């Protein structure tokens, strides 16, 4: 019986396909972001000789990577992208401040269960949070998909990460994802898809934490079945008890400790308690992995009525305008500001080291994002530790890497 | 003769071209040729010659989808990349751009700075002391794309995607 990837890719290939098959598939949605759009537009028109995208309704363009523009150069390129969107008649342009492509496409209902979605961004595995087959590709592949509405793929084998039990106090989806990276390593799922099982209790955006980190294990897609959620789409992929899996990795949520990925590799993961005292200059809460409303709410719960440790900066960059609005309307934002945090424009922020909080040599950052590669957020001499929003907030309170369970007042961290 | 540039495992796209040097941030895309490995290995870009070979450990090219990482390598004329495992998106991008990638572990057989002869057709490397190393032949759909010079010329020539029956 088929895996979720086989179910979805059979649909878009128009015939039953199995892992290992090389297929040409119809693409349901193509996402292009500001950073690579100018290059993609050039390949589309100049190299492929295509005048128009195949279906403007099925293209979404998001200005999120350097938003708002950080230089005259980036401003000019964004201007060029906006013009192009207009001449192509693409209705879905999400401009500065709307947020990061991945949560935005989900919030807008464009990303749906059972779709094949390609993005010009490697974290396009994110769309697995609604049960879509989302995959990142380079500029040439994206340009080809824009020209033809098709792509070619090798149907991946599937690795299952099966969660058992429920999260303990102070532990959440990020710890599960980092634990999986620790077990599978950075290349453990290369050419494969990951199916996350046993995570029905998570919200869609919490599922995005798992789906975005799937690429950090090399995966082509990271899918969670949307069965039970109120989502409609061309196909609702379901977990098939008899599907053929390459490997199954079991993780007991009840036993899970807060996990931290130490510099400079995402799979360099340890239990927080094994890392000793690590002093931190900046706490950065944001990105498509952990900049969601749920993540700000967890941090606010820990920071409520308290102040950041002296000398620590805390930068919060909401993943989307909707997340920011929700945090503003229920007091979450006020709590974060009262604690001494500051807020950036919804978008990618400093995740790729281009603006809004880049790091100086020697600085140590506790980051809720998905990559801690050397130089990712600025100076190659900076150190980036990846952890959950709960660890981020606890660390902001003390100034060094801190287990959230030691500073919380007993309420469970996982949101509803 | 081609020079061997030896790299370790898990070389990520931020090490190949950091996001801060993206074409998006540059006035002129041809500047990209100055940036391959600018921080990870600053002696690479000024000294690499067309046809040189990158020999690396596993998971080469992991990280982002940025095609400007392999594009920068193509701009300086990298002749082939040989690693035991490639990250998926990098492999596709390199294939699309027509950079031959061979899946093999030669990190203990070749040393940094070795001068070798690469025969792409035969999938064969000959070292300066006469040793011959055979590279595993890539699957047909990959060879088809190489032969065309990348995915764009392939698509323009055949009007279809690789692996699909004509
Ligand atoms: S937040 Fe970071 S990882 Fe997510 S899409 Fe933006 S740059 Fe990529």
XYZ file of C-alpha atoms and ligand atoms in Angstrom:
590
model
C 0.000 0.000 0.000
C 1.228 3.464 -0.802
C 3.102 5.971 1.323
C 1.745 9.534 1.461
C 4.342 10.587 -1.154
C 3.184 7.776 -3.433
C -0.459 8.779 -2.924
C 0.215 12.399 -3.841
C 2.682 11.775 -6.668
C 0.366 9.166 -8.212
C -2.273 11.868 -8.350
C -0.058 14.431 -10.056
C 1.606 11.905 -12.366
C -1.795 10.625 -13.454
C -0.884 6.973 -12.865
C -0.005 4.776 -9.879
C 3.645 5.311 -9.043
C 6.010 3.677 -6.577
C 9.215 4.713 -4.829
C 12.068 4.684 -7.321
C 9.966 5.611 -10.357
C 11.068 8.704 -12.273
C 7.920 10.642 -13.141
C 6.838 13.813 -14.878
C 4.206 15.437 -12.701
C 1.744 18.322 -12.904
C 2.551 20.992 -10.366
C -0.332 22.455 -8.341
C 1.393 25.557 -7.032
C 4.761 27.276 -7.497
C 6.135 29.650 -4.887
C 8.778 32.211 -5.799
C 10.381 34.585 -3.307
C 12.104 37.931 -3.749
C 15.637 36.668 -3.288
C 15.661 34.351 -6.293
C 12.809 35.783 -8.381
C 14.988 38.059 -10.562
C 17.177 35.109 -11.594
C 14.175 32.863 -12.178
C 12.486 35.511 -14.331
C 15.658 35.803 -16.398
C 15.899 32.035 -16.956
C 12.179 31.853 -17.803
C 12.274 34.560 -20.442
C 15.840 34.518 -21.737
C 16.962 30.908 -21.477
C 13.644 29.093 -21.882
C 12.140 31.680 -24.210
C 8.782 31.516 -22.420
C 6.820 34.748 -22.424
C 4.236 33.859 -19.823
C 3.904 31.617 -16.812
C 1.742 28.592 -17.548
C -1.021 29.532 -15.108
C -0.873 32.811 -13.146
C -3.452 31.477 -10.655
C -1.064 28.737 -9.618
C 1.875 31.008 -8.900
C 2.491 32.792 -5.610
C 5.166 35.447 -5.222
C 6.284 36.478 -1.761
C 8.605 39.309 -0.778
C 9.938 37.950 2.484
C 13.685 37.340 2.341
C 14.833 40.956 2.561
C 11.644 42.712 3.592
C 11.583 45.646 3.791
C 14.450 46.212 1.376
C 17.846 46.691 3.017
C 19.654 48.495 0.182
C 19.031 50.279 -3.097
C 19.975 47.077 -4.923
C 17.406 44.929 -3.139
C 14.780 47.670 -3.464
C 15.344 47.801 -7.231
C 15.085 44.061 -7.583
C 11.842 44.015 -5.596
C 10.494 46.733 -7.847
C 11.378 44.585 -10.851
C 9.587 41.596 -9.289
C 6.414 43.620 -8.583
C 6.368 44.858 -12.177
C 6.780 41.346 -13.485
C 3.945 40.068 -11.290
C 1.683 42.757 -12.759
C 2.547 42.076 -16.376
C 2.074 38.339 -15.855
C -1.325 38.896 -14.234
C -0.351 36.881 -11.160
C -3.022 37.573 -8.521
C -1.093 36.267 -5.539
C 1.631 38.718 -4.608
C 2.371 38.911 -0.897
C 4.405 42.014 -0.349
C 6.616 43.354 2.449
C 5.232 42.592 5.898
C 2.738 39.895 4.923
C 5.209 37.342 6.222
C 7.291 34.327 5.267
C 6.134 32.473 2.170
C 5.485 29.161 3.916
C 3.047 30.220 6.653
C 1.496 32.795 4.295
C 0.596 30.228 1.630
C -0.959 28.051 4.327
C -2.908 30.936 5.890
C -4.160 32.018 2.482
C -5.476 28.525 1.792
C -3.285 28.245 -1.305
C -1.324 25.287 0.069
C -3.742 22.378 0.388
C -3.659 18.675 1.264
C -2.571 16.401 -1.569
C -0.965 19.112 -3.692
C 2.464 19.039 -5.281
C 3.975 22.399 -4.352
C 7.387 23.583 -5.503
C 9.171 26.510 -3.953
C 12.350 28.368 -4.775
C 13.299 27.876 -1.135
C 14.687 24.724 0.414
C 12.276 24.915 3.363
C 9.356 24.393 0.977
C 9.068 21.016 2.701
C 6.989 23.257 5.041
C 3.818 22.533 3.045
C 3.865 19.015 4.469
C 2.172 20.614 7.488
C -1.122 20.505 5.579
C -0.400 17.159 3.939
C 1.017 18.529 0.696
C 4.154 17.233 -1.029
C 6.249 20.385 -0.774
C 9.754 20.466 -2.150
C 12.427 23.076 -2.674
C 14.145 23.419 -6.013
C 16.712 25.678 -7.623
C 16.057 28.553 -9.997
C 16.238 26.570 -13.232
C 13.804 23.893 -12.019
C 11.419 26.571 -10.801
C 11.646 28.451 -14.098
C 10.862 25.222 -15.978
C 7.862 24.594 -13.732
C 6.652 28.170 -14.323
C 6.969 27.691 -18.064
C 5.378 24.255 -18.316
C 3.387 23.560 -15.136
C 5.366 20.369 -14.836
C 8.429 18.972 -13.158
C 10.255 15.688 -13.033
C 10.862 13.780 -9.838
C 12.117 10.495 -8.592
C 9.423 9.153 -6.258
C 11.180 9.023 -2.892
C 11.423 6.192 -0.421
C 9.909 7.086 2.937
C 11.386 7.275 6.409
C 8.919 7.410 9.292
C 9.544 9.366 12.468
C 6.992 7.966 14.876
C 6.295 9.939 18.030
C 4.826 8.114 21.011
C 3.141 9.600 24.055
C 2.778 13.283 24.833
C 5.213 16.125 25.355
C 6.339 16.691 28.919
C 6.442 20.040 30.581
C 8.695 22.546 28.713
C 9.231 20.322 25.686
C 7.621 20.709 22.245
C 7.742 20.099 18.493
C 11.171 21.727 18.018
C 12.683 19.273 20.485
C 11.089 16.405 18.574
C 12.473 17.694 15.260
C 15.982 18.266 16.647
C 15.903 14.829 18.243
C 15.051 13.348 14.831
C 17.979 15.262 13.284
C 20.202 13.877 16.014
C 19.132 10.323 15.175
C 18.966 10.574 11.374
C 21.824 13.078 10.949
C 22.053 15.762 8.265
C 22.106 13.278 5.400
C 19.932 10.530 6.896
C 16.903 11.268 4.743
C 18.653 12.366 1.534
C 16.514 11.538 -1.548
C 13.789 10.247 0.824
C 10.603 11.717 2.243
C 9.894 11.839 5.960
C 6.434 11.006 7.283
C 5.805 12.252 10.814
C 3.424 9.946 12.662
C 1.840 10.322 16.103
C 1.665 14.134 16.013
C -2.109 14.595 15.572
C -2.197 16.791 18.679
C -0.164 19.548 16.987
C -1.587 22.647 15.316
C -0.862 23.268 11.641
C 1.932 25.757 12.422
C 3.460 23.435 15.012
C 3.495 20.803 12.281
C 5.367 23.295 10.129
C 8.239 23.126 12.642
C 8.573 19.413 11.824
C 8.054 19.871 8.103
C 10.635 22.658 7.708
C 13.280 20.776 9.675
C 12.804 17.730 7.434
C 15.123 19.291 4.835
C 17.845 19.522 7.496
C 17.976 15.727 7.335
C 18.181 15.946 3.546
C 14.532 15.071 2.876
C 12.717 15.866 -0.338
C 9.441 16.309 1.546
C 8.276 16.099 5.171
C 4.634 15.151 5.407
C 2.091 14.965 8.215
C -1.335 13.532 7.413
C -4.037 16.211 7.694
C -6.693 13.594 8.469
C -8.809 14.956 11.309
C -8.038 18.595 10.499
C -10.646 20.747 8.867
C -8.756 21.138 5.577
C -9.845 20.490 2.045
C -7.716 19.841 -0.975
C -7.388 17.633 -4.011
C -6.503 14.595 -1.864
C -6.210 13.938 1.844
C -3.183 11.655 2.218
C -3.521 9.124 5.005
C -1.103 6.930 6.889
C -1.309 3.477 5.450
C -0.531 0.779 7.977
C 0.896 -1.486 5.274
C 3.032 1.049 3.391
C 6.632 0.113 2.624
C 9.016 2.257 4.633
C 12.757 2.512 4.372
C 13.196 3.005 8.129
C 11.075 3.769 11.145
C 12.553 5.897 13.911
C 10.674 5.920 17.215
C 10.808 8.850 19.637
C 9.187 8.747 23.056
C 7.886 12.267 23.699
C 7.501 11.640 27.429
C 11.255 10.969 27.735
C 12.310 13.880 25.553
C 14.524 16.553 27.131
C 14.936 20.057 25.659
C 17.249 19.619 22.646
C 19.855 22.089 21.424
C 21.767 22.113 18.156
C 25.244 23.515 18.791
C 27.377 25.331 16.180
C 27.887 24.844 13.247
C 25.775 21.906 12.074
C 22.063 21.313 12.540
C 22.610 17.658 13.485
C 25.111 18.563 16.203
C 22.334 18.052 18.742
C 22.611 17.376 22.473
C 20.329 17.432 25.486
C 20.435 20.978 26.831
C 21.545 19.615 30.209
C 24.749 18.237 28.634
C 25.922 21.556 27.217
C 27.061 23.297 30.391
C 26.933 27.042 30.836
C 26.735 28.869 27.500
C 26.414 32.656 27.766
C 24.268 34.270 25.077
C 24.238 37.807 23.613
C 21.130 37.615 21.465
C 17.950 35.590 21.585
C 16.239 35.533 18.206
C 12.697 34.179 17.960
C 11.415 33.894 14.432
C 11.512 32.080 11.049
C 9.240 29.658 9.233
C 10.297 27.023 11.757
C 9.465 28.813 15.029
C 8.177 32.349 14.472
C 4.511 31.388 14.650
C 1.823 32.657 17.000
C 2.173 29.483 19.092
C 5.896 30.180 19.498
C 5.403 33.777 20.623
C 2.710 32.576 23.053
C 5.059 30.007 24.614
C 7.742 32.672 25.019
C 5.254 35.163 26.474
C 4.076 32.610 28.995
C 7.630 32.279 30.315
C 8.471 35.986 30.108
C 5.221 37.262 31.636
C 5.906 39.785 34.381
C 9.685 39.380 34.068
C 12.553 41.208 32.347
C 15.310 40.034 30.053
C 18.667 39.486 31.731
C 20.851 42.619 31.616
C 22.942 42.753 28.444
C 20.737 40.308 26.499
C 18.873 41.434 23.375
C 15.747 39.626 22.316
C 14.535 40.052 18.742
C 11.147 38.660 17.792
C 10.287 38.487 14.098
C 6.800 37.062 13.588
C 6.490 34.544 10.776
C 3.442 36.302 9.349
C 1.223 39.348 9.689
C -1.594 37.090 10.913
C 0.621 35.715 13.671
C 1.581 39.264 14.638
C -2.043 40.434 14.650
C -3.122 37.540 16.820
C -0.245 38.186 19.242
C -1.182 41.882 19.320
C -4.849 41.230 19.980
C -4.508 38.842 22.924
C -1.736 40.541 24.883
C 1.086 38.196 23.838
C 2.892 41.009 22.077
C 2.485 43.400 25.003
C 3.966 40.771 27.314
C 6.999 40.307 25.084
C 7.541 44.063 24.786
C 7.125 44.573 28.528
C 9.816 41.960 29.130
C 12.187 43.980 26.925
C 11.961 42.151 23.608
C 11.709 44.055 20.331
C 9.689 43.227 17.202
C 10.723 43.145 13.535
C 8.701 43.171 10.322
C 7.157 39.741 9.639
C 9.456 37.932 7.212
C 12.743 36.063 7.168
C 14.585 38.739 9.149
C 18.174 37.814 10.013
C 17.742 34.108 9.225
C 20.080 34.444 6.235
C 22.228 37.194 7.671
C 21.133 39.982 5.377
C 19.481 42.450 7.735
C 17.458 43.022 10.921
C 19.857 41.634 13.490
C 22.978 40.213 11.865
C 25.634 38.935 14.249
C 29.065 40.372 15.034
C 32.234 38.258 15.396
C 32.255 36.413 18.699
C 28.567 36.909 19.384
C 26.481 33.992 20.570
C 22.877 33.711 19.401
C 20.116 31.460 20.648
C 18.009 31.037 17.525
C 14.632 29.369 17.059
C 15.313 28.892 13.323
C 16.492 25.927 11.357
C 20.118 26.476 10.370
C 23.183 27.249 12.458
C 25.724 27.019 9.654
C 28.849 29.122 10.118
C 28.159 32.630 8.843
C 24.439 32.014 8.319
C 23.313 35.016 10.374
C 26.247 37.327 9.796
C 29.841 36.986 10.911
C 31.414 33.561 10.355
C 32.923 34.098 13.797
C 29.493 34.155 15.466
C 28.003 31.091 17.172
C 24.412 29.996 16.594
C 22.555 27.578 18.873
C 19.201 26.243 17.676
C 16.483 25.497 20.209
C 12.772 25.802 20.941
C 10.891 29.025 21.741
C 10.623 27.853 25.363
C 14.412 27.498 25.635
C 14.773 30.868 23.888
C 12.578 32.633 26.442
C 14.208 30.927 29.425
C 17.630 31.832 28.041
C 16.583 35.458 27.563
C 15.702 35.591 31.267
C 19.038 34.308 32.535
C 21.526 35.268 29.811
C 22.780 31.722 29.368
C 21.399 28.553 27.849
C 18.567 27.607 30.202
C 16.180 24.694 30.555
C 12.676 26.225 30.464
C 11.519 23.785 33.124
C 13.672 25.588 35.668
C 12.011 28.972 35.140
C 8.387 28.038 34.507
C 5.574 28.029 36.930
C 4.157 24.633 36.158
C 1.905 25.223 33.196
C 2.368 23.051 30.143
C 4.179 24.855 27.325
C 2.534 23.212 24.367
C -0.215 25.458 23.097
C -3.699 24.381 22.057
C 45.839 18.385 -16.058
C 43.235 19.208 -13.492
C 43.925 20.026 -9.892
C 42.081 18.214 -7.103
C 40.479 20.392 -4.452
C 39.727 18.244 -1.423
C 36.866 19.071 0.937
C 35.441 17.376 4.027
C 31.907 16.066 4.630
C 28.689 18.117 4.950
C 29.863 21.101 2.900
C 26.770 23.310 2.895
C 25.651 25.921 0.404
C 26.447 28.691 2.901
C 30.059 27.491 2.770
C 30.022 27.420 -1.030
C 28.505 30.920 -1.357
C 27.216 32.591 1.828
C 23.726 34.118 1.518
C 25.284 37.505 2.132
C 26.961 37.257 -1.301
C 23.794 36.340 -3.180
C 23.293 37.911 -6.619
C 20.355 39.684 -4.969
C 22.864 41.660 -2.948
C 25.209 42.325 -5.892
C 25.215 44.871 -8.676
C 26.478 42.445 -11.267
C 25.989 38.689 -11.289
C 29.424 38.022 -12.768
C 30.869 39.150 -9.437
C 29.735 35.744 -8.192
C 32.914 34.169 -9.566
C 34.850 35.769 -6.739
C 32.786 34.101 -4.047
C 32.964 30.309 -4.149
C 34.213 29.217 -0.713
C 35.089 32.849 0.096
C 35.032 32.220 3.834
C 35.407 28.464 4.024
C 38.461 28.283 1.768
C 39.611 31.701 0.572
C 42.463 30.292 -1.553
C 39.964 28.492 -3.838
C 38.473 31.239 -6.011
C 41.733 33.030 -6.871
C 43.538 29.797 -7.781
C 40.968 27.425 -9.272
C 41.443 26.732 -12.987
C 38.862 25.612 -15.544
C 38.522 21.837 -15.443
C 39.622 21.446 -11.823
C 37.856 18.815 -9.747
C 36.219 19.026 -6.356
C 36.576 15.836 -4.324
C 34.507 15.930 -1.154
C 33.098 13.855 1.684
C 29.450 12.910 2.057
C 26.433 15.225 1.846
C 28.068 17.795 -0.433
C 25.882 20.847 -1.042
C 23.453 20.429 1.836
C 21.400 23.413 2.946
C 19.614 25.915 0.781
C 18.194 25.709 -2.731
C 20.367 28.588 -3.945
C 21.383 27.752 -7.474
C 24.004 30.480 -7.311
C 26.163 28.082 -5.281
C 26.692 25.619 -8.169
C 26.449 28.562 -10.604
C 29.485 30.153 -8.951
C 31.321 26.832 -9.325
C 30.340 26.686 -12.993
C 31.507 30.278 -13.494
C 35.004 29.364 -12.346
C 34.906 26.286 -14.572
C 34.770 23.402 -12.069
C 35.027 20.301 -14.269
C 33.394 17.765 -11.980
C 32.389 17.169 -8.390
C 32.951 13.765 -6.845
C 31.404 12.880 -3.481
C 29.950 9.729 -1.887
C 26.579 11.440 -1.376
C 25.151 14.703 -2.667
C 22.392 16.746 -1.079
C 19.348 16.410 -3.298
C 18.689 20.017 -4.314
C 22.367 20.697 -4.994
C 22.594 17.598 -7.160
C 19.592 18.683 -9.234
C 20.913 22.212 -9.565
C 24.349 21.000 -10.651
C 22.747 18.613 -13.136
C 20.524 21.380 -14.473
C 23.564 23.594 -14.972
C 25.493 20.803 -16.631
C 28.162 20.268 -13.941
C 29.032 16.556 -13.871
C 28.635 15.033 -10.402
C 29.884 11.526 -9.682
C 28.806 9.569 -6.646
C 32.011 8.017 -5.305
C 34.243 8.372 -2.273
C 37.721 9.348 -3.436
C 38.666 11.314 -0.330
C 41.238 8.721 0.707
C 42.481 7.995 -2.816
C 43.223 11.543 -3.891
C 44.933 14.335 -2.002
C 44.433 18.058 -2.129
C 46.560 19.536 -4.899
C 46.935 16.271 -6.845
C 47.202 16.755 -10.593
C 44.969 14.332 -12.498
C 43.442 13.727 -15.907
C 39.657 13.385 -16.006
C 38.005 11.542 -18.874
C 34.316 12.357 -18.566
C 33.206 10.080 -21.411
C 34.913 7.032 -19.945
C 34.295 8.050 -16.334
C 37.974 7.665 -15.569
C 40.576 9.557 -13.581
C 44.290 9.076 -14.218
C 46.668 10.372 -11.583
C 50.077 11.883 -12.367
C 51.745 8.689 -11.113
C 49.671 6.596 -13.535
C 46.976 5.203 -11.245
C 43.572 4.779 -12.908
C 40.363 5.281 -10.925
C 37.044 4.296 -12.472
C 33.988 6.346 -11.627
C 30.591 4.629 -11.385
C 28.495 5.378 -14.482
C 25.550 7.633 -13.628
C 22.007 6.516 -14.538
C 20.828 7.112 -18.105
C 18.528 10.060 -17.338
C 21.473 11.949 -15.860
C 23.745 11.223 -18.790
C 21.033 12.432 -21.161
C 20.993 15.808 -19.420
C 24.779 16.120 -19.326
C 24.978 15.284 -22.984
C 22.589 18.128 -23.767
C 24.588 20.521 -21.584
C 21.997 21.026 -18.852
C 18.267 20.876 -18.341
C 17.389 23.996 -20.346
C 19.081 22.836 -23.560
C 17.697 19.345 -22.871
C 14.138 20.636 -22.616
C 14.529 22.882 -25.632
C 15.926 20.010 -27.662
C 13.488 17.243 -26.662
C 10.442 19.124 -25.331
C 10.208 16.705 -22.419
C 11.730 15.991 -19.034
C 14.499 13.459 -18.428
C 13.488 9.891 -17.670
C 10.197 10.279 -19.513
C 9.634 8.006 -22.478
C 9.717 10.072 -25.648
S 12.721 32.107 7.563
Fe 14.753 31.395 7.005
S 14.488 29.257 6.512
Fe 12.439 30.164 6.513
S 12.049 30.746 4.375
Fe 12.980 32.519 5.388
S 15.180 32.345 5.025
Fe 14.265 30.357 4.571
